[in-house]
Short mmCIF file of C-alpha atoms and ligand atoms in Angstrom, two decimals:
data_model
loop_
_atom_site.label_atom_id
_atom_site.label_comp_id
_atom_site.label_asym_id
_atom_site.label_seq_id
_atom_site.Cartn_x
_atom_site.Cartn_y
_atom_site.Cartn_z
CA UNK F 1 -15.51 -0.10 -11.89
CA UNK F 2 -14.38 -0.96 -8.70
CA UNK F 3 -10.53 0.04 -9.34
CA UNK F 4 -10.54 1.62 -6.22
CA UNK F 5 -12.65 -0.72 -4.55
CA UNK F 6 -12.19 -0.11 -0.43
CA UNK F 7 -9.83 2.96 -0.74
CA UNK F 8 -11.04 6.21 1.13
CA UNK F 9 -9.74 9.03 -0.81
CA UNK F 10 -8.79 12.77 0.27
CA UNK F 11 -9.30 15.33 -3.03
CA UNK F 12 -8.70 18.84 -2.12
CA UNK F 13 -10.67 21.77 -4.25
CA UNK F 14 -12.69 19.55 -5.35
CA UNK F 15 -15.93 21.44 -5.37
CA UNK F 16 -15.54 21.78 -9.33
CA UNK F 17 -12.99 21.17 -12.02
CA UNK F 18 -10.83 19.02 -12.22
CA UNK F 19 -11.17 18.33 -8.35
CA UNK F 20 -14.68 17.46 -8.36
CA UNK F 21 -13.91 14.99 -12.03
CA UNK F 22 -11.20 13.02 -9.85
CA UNK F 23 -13.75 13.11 -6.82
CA UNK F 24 -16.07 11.67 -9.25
CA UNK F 25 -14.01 9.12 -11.27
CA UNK F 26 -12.75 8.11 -8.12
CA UNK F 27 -16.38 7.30 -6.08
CA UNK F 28 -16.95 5.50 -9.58
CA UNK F 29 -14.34 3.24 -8.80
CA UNK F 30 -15.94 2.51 -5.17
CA UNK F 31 -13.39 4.48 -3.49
CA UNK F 32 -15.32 6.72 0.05
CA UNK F 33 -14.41 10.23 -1.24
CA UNK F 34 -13.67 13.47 0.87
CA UNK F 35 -14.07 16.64 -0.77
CA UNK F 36 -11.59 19.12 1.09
CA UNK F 37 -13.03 22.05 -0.12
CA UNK F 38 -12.78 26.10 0.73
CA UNK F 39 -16.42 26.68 -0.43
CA UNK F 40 -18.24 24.32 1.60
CA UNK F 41 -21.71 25.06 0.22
CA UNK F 42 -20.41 23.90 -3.34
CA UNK F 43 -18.78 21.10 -2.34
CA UNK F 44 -22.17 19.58 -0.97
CA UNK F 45 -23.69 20.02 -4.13
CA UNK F 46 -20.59 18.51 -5.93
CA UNK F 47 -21.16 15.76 -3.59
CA UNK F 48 -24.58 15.32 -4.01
CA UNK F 49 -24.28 15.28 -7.79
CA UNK F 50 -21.63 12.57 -7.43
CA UNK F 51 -24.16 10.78 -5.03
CA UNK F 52 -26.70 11.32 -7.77
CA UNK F 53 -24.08 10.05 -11.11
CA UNK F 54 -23.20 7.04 -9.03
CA UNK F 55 -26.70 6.11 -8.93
CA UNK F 56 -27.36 6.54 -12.52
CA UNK F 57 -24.37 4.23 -13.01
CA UNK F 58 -25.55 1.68 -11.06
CA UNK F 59 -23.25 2.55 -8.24
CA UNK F 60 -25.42 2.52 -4.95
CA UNK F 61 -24.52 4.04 -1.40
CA UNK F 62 -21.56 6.14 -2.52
CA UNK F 63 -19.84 7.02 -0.10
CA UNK F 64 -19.23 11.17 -0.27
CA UNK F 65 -18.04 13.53 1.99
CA UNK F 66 -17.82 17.27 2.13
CA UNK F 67 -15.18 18.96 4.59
CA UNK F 68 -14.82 23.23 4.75
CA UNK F 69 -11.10 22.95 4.22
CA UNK F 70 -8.59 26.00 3.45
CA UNK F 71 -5.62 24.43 2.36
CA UNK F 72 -3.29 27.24 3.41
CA UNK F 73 -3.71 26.26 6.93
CA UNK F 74 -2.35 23.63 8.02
CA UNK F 75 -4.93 23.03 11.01
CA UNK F 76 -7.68 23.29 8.56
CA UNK F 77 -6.21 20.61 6.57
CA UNK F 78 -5.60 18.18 9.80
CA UNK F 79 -9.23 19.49 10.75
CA UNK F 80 -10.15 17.46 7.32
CA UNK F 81 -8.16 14.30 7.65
CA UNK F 82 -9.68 13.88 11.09
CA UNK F 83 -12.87 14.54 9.61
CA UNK F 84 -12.39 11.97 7.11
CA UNK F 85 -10.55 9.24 9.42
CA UNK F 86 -13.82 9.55 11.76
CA UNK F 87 -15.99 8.97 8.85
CA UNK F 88 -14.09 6.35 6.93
CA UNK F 89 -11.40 5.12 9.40
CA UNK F 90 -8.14 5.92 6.96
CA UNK F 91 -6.96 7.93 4.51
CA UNK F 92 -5.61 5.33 1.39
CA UNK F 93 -5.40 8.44 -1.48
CA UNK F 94 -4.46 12.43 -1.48
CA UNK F 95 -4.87 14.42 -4.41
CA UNK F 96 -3.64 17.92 -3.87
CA UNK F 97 -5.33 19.50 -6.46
CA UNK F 98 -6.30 22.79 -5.24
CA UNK F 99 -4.44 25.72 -7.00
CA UNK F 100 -5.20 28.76 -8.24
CA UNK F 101 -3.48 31.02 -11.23
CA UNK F 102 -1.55 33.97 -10.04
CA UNK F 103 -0.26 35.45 -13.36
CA UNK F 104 2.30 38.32 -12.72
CA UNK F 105 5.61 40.98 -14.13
CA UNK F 106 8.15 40.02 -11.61
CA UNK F 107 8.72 43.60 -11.17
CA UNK F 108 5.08 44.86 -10.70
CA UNK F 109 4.08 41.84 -8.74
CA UNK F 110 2.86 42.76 -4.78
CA UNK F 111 4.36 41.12 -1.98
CA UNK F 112 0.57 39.69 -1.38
CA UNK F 113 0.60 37.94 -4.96
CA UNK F 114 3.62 36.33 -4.24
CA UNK F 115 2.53 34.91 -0.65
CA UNK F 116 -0.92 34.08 -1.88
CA UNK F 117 0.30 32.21 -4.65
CA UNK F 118 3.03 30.00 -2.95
CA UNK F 119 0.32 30.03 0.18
CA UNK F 120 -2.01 27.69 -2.18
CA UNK F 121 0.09 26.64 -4.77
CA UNK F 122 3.14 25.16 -2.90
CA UNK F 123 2.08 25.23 1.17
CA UNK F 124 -1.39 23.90 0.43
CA UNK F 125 0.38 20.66 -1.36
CA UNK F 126 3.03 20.38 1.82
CA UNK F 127 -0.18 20.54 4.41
CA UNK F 128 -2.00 17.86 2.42
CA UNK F 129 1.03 15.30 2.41
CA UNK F 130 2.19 16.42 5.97
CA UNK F 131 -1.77 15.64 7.46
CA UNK F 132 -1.89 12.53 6.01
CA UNK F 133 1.79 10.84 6.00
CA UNK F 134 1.83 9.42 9.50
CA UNK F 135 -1.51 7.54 8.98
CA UNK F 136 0.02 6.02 5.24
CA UNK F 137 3.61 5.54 6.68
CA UNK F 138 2.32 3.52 9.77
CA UNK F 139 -0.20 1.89 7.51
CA UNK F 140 2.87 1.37 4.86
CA UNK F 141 0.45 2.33 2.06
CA UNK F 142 -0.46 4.90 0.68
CA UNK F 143 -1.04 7.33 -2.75
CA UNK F 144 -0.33 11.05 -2.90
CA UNK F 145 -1.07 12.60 -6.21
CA UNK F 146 -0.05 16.38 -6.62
CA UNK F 147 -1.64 18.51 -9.26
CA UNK F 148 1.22 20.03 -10.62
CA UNK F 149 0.92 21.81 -14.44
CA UNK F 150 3.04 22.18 -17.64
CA UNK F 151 4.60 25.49 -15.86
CA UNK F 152 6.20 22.93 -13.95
CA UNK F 153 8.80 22.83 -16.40
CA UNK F 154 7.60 25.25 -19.14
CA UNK F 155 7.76 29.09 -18.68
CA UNK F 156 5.41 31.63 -20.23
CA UNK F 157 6.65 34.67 -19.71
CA UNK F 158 4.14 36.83 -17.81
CA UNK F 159 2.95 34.42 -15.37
CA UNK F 160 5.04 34.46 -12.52
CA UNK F 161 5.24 33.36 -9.83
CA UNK F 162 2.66 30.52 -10.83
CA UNK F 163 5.84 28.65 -12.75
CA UNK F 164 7.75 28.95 -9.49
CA UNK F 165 5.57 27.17 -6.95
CA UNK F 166 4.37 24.62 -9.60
CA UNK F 167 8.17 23.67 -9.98
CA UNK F 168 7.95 23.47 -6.56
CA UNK F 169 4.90 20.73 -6.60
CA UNK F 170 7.56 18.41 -8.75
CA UNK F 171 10.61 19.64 -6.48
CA UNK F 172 8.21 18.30 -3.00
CA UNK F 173 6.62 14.87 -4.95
CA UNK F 174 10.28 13.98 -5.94
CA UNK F 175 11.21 14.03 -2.44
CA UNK F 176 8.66 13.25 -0.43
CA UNK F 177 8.70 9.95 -2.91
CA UNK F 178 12.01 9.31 -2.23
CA UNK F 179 11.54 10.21 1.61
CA UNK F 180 8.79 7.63 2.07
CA UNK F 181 9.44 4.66 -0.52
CA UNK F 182 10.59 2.29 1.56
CA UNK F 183 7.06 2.58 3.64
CA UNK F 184 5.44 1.70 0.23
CA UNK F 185 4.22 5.59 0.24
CA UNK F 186 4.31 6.54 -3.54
CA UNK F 187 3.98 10.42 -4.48
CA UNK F 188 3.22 11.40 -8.28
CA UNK F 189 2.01 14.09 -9.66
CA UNK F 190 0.49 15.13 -12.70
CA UNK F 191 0.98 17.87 -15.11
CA UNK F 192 -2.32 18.84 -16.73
CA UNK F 193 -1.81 21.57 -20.02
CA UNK F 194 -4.68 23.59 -20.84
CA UNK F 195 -7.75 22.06 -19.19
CA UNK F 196 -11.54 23.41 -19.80
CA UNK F 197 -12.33 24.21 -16.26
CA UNK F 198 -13.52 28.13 -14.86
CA UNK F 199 -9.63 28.76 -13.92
CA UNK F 200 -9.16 28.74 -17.77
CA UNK F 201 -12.39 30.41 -18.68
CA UNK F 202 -11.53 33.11 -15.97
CA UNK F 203 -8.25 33.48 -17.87
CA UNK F 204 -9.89 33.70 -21.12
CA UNK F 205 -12.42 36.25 -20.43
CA UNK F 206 -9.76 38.46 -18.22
CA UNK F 207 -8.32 38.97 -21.61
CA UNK F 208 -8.82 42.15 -23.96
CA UNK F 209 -10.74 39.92 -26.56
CA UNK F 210 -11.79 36.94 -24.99
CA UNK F 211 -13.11 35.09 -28.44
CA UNK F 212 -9.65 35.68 -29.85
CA UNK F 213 -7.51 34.35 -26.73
CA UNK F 214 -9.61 31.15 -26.85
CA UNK F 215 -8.77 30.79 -30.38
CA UNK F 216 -5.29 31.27 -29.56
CA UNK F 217 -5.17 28.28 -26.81
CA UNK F 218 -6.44 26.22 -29.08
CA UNK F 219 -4.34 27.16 -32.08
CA UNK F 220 -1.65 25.95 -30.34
CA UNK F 221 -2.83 22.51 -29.39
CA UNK F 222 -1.34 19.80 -31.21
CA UNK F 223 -4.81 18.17 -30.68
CA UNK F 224 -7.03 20.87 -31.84
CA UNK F 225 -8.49 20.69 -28.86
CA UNK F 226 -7.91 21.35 -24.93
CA UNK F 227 -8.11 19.05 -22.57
CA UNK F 228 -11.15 17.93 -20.30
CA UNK F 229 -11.39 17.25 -16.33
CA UNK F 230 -12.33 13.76 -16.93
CA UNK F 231 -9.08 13.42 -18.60
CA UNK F 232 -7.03 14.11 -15.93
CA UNK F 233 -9.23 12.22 -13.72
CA UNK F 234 -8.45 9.04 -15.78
CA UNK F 235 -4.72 9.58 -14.81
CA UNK F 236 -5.96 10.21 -10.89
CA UNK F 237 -7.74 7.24 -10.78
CA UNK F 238 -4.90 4.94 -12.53
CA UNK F 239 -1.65 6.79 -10.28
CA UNK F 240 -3.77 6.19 -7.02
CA UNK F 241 -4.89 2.52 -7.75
CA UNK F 242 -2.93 -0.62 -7.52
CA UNK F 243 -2.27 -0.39 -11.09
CA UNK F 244 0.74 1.55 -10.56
CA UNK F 245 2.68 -0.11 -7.44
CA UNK F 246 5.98 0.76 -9.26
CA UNK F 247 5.37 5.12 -9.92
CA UNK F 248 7.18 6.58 -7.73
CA UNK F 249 8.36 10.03 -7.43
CA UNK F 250 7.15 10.87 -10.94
CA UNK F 251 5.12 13.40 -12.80
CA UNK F 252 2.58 11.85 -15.97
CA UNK F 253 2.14 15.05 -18.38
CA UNK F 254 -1.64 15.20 -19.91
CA UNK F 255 -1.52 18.07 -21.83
CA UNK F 256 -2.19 16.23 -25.50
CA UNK F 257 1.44 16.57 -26.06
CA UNK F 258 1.60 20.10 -26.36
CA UNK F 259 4.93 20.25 -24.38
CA UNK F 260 6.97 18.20 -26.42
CA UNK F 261 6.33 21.30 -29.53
CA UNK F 262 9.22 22.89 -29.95
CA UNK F 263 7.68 25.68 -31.63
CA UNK F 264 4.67 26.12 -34.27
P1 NDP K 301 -10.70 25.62 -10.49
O1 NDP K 301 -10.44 27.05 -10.13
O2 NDP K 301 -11.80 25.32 -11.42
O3 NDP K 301 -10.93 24.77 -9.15
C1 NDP K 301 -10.05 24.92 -8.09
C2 NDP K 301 -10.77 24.60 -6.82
O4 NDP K 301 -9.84 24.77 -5.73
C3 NDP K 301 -11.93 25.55 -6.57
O5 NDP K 301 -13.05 24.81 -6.14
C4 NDP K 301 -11.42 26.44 -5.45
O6 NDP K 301 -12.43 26.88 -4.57
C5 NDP K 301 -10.50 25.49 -4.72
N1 NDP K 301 -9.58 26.23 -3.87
C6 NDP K 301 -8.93 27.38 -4.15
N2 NDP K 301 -8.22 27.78 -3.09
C7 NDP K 301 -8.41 26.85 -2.13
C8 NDP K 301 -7.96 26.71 -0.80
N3 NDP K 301 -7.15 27.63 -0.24
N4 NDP K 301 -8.36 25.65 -0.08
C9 NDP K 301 -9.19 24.72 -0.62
N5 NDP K 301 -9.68 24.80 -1.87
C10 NDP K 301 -9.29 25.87 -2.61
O7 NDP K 301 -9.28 25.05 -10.99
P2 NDP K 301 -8.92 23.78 -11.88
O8 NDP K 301 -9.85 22.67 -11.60
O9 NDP K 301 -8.69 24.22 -13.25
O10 NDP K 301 -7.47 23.45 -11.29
C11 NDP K 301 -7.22 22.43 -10.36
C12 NDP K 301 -5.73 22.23 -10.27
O11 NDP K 301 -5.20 21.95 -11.55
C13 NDP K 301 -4.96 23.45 -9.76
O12 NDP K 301 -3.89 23.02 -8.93
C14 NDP K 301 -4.40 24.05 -11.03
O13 NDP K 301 -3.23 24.81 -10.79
C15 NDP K 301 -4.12 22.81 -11.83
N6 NDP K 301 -4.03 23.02 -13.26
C16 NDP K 301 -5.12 23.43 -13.98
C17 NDP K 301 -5.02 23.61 -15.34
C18 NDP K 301 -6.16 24.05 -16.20
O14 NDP K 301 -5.95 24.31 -17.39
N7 NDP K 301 -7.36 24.16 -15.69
C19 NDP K 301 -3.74 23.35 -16.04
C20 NDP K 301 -2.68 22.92 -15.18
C21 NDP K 301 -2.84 22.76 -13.85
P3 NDP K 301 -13.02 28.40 -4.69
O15 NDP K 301 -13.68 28.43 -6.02
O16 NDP K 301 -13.95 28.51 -3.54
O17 NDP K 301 -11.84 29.31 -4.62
#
């Protein structure tokens, strides 16, 4: 407890999944959270449920915030951080986390699926570090954690152009770490594999069997398993604390080490 102790942190998508575990994790750790959030009726009740888990925990007075945010426009976005700076006076901590799959054939793929995906995937992630930069940089502190993904650097075929903007996410943290070190801005990301969240039960059950395609996920975990929110959360919480003054411009990979297989 108390890692985070006086940090006020921005998560986007964090209505559920692994947005709403860091949002949680992260209010554990006494930071004032701000869930940036398209579905702002969700996001309340994520917040009050954090309220509520604090509580339990023997955390009183979180501090939670939800903010109607669309993270594909970039005056939504700067809508939130103003929403949050009112409320809280600074933004210490960004995740951008919100993402969504857009599995495609190159060739059959629609103009829209491309712009959609790179609109959330990749511009939602510049929006986020471009709203709050200026506050961190004149501050000279500050955490940005991206939610990248193993297709950051693995490729199944099939699933384009998700691969494309997630290399992307590494591509922008890289640089935008580099850009801003000497203001003692750090930008990470992380690279979750297979997490159980409803993006991957959406995937599962948009297959022909969905039983079977579970079985397959988790045939090819080295783990046996897949991964949980809270899991990723842990990583969050350690990248945006001042545990890690010295990560810069890197990715941490929780995927239970199924991208180091070379094959089964
Ligand atoms: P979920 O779909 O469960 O949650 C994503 C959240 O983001 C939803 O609440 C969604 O809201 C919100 N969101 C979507 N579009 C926008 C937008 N334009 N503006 C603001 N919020 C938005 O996904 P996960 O929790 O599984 O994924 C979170 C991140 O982790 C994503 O970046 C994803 O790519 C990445 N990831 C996930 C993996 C997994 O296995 N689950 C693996 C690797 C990476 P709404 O429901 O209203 O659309």
């Amino acid at each position: 407890m108390n890692r985070l102790a006086d940090k006020v942190a921005m998560i986007t998508g964090a209505g559920r999944g692994i947005g709403a575990a860091i949002a949680l994790a992260f209010a554990r750790e006494g930071a004032a959270v701000v869930l940036a959030e398209l579905d702002l009726d969700m996001a309340q009740q994520t917040a009050k449920q954090i309220e509520n888990a604090c509580a339990a925990n023997g955390v009183s007075g979180a501090r939670v915030r939800a903010v109607q945010t669309d993270v594909t426009l970039s005056a939504s976005v700067q809508h939130a951080v103003g929403e949050a700076e009112h409320a809280f006076g600074k933004i210490d901590v960004l995740v951008n986390n919100a993402g969504i799959n857009v599995f495609c054939d190159p060739l059959t793929m629609t103009d829209d699926d491309w712009r959609r995906c790179f609109a959330v995937d990749l511009d939602g992630v510049w929006n986020g570090c471009r709203a709050v930069l200026p506050g961190m940089v004149e501050r000279r502190a500050g955490s940005i954690v991206n939610i990248a993904s193993t297709h950051s650097f693995k490729i199944i075929p099939g699933c384009f152009p998700y691969p494309v903007a997630k290399h992307g996410v590494i591509g922008l943290t890289r640089a935008l770490g580099i850009e801003y070190a000497p203001r003692n801005v750090r930008v990470n990301a992380i690279a979750p594999g297979y997490i159980e969240t409803q993006l991957t039960l959406d995937w599962w059950n948009g297959q022909a069997d969905p039983v079977a395609a579970k079985q397959a996920t988790l045939d090819l975990q080295p783990m046996g398993r897949i991964g949980q929110p809270e899991e990723v959360a842990m990583t969050a919480v350690f990248l945006a604390s001042d545990e890690a003054p010295f990560i810069n411009a890197s990715c941490i990979t929780v995927d239970g080490g199924r991208s180091a297989l070379y094959h089964d």
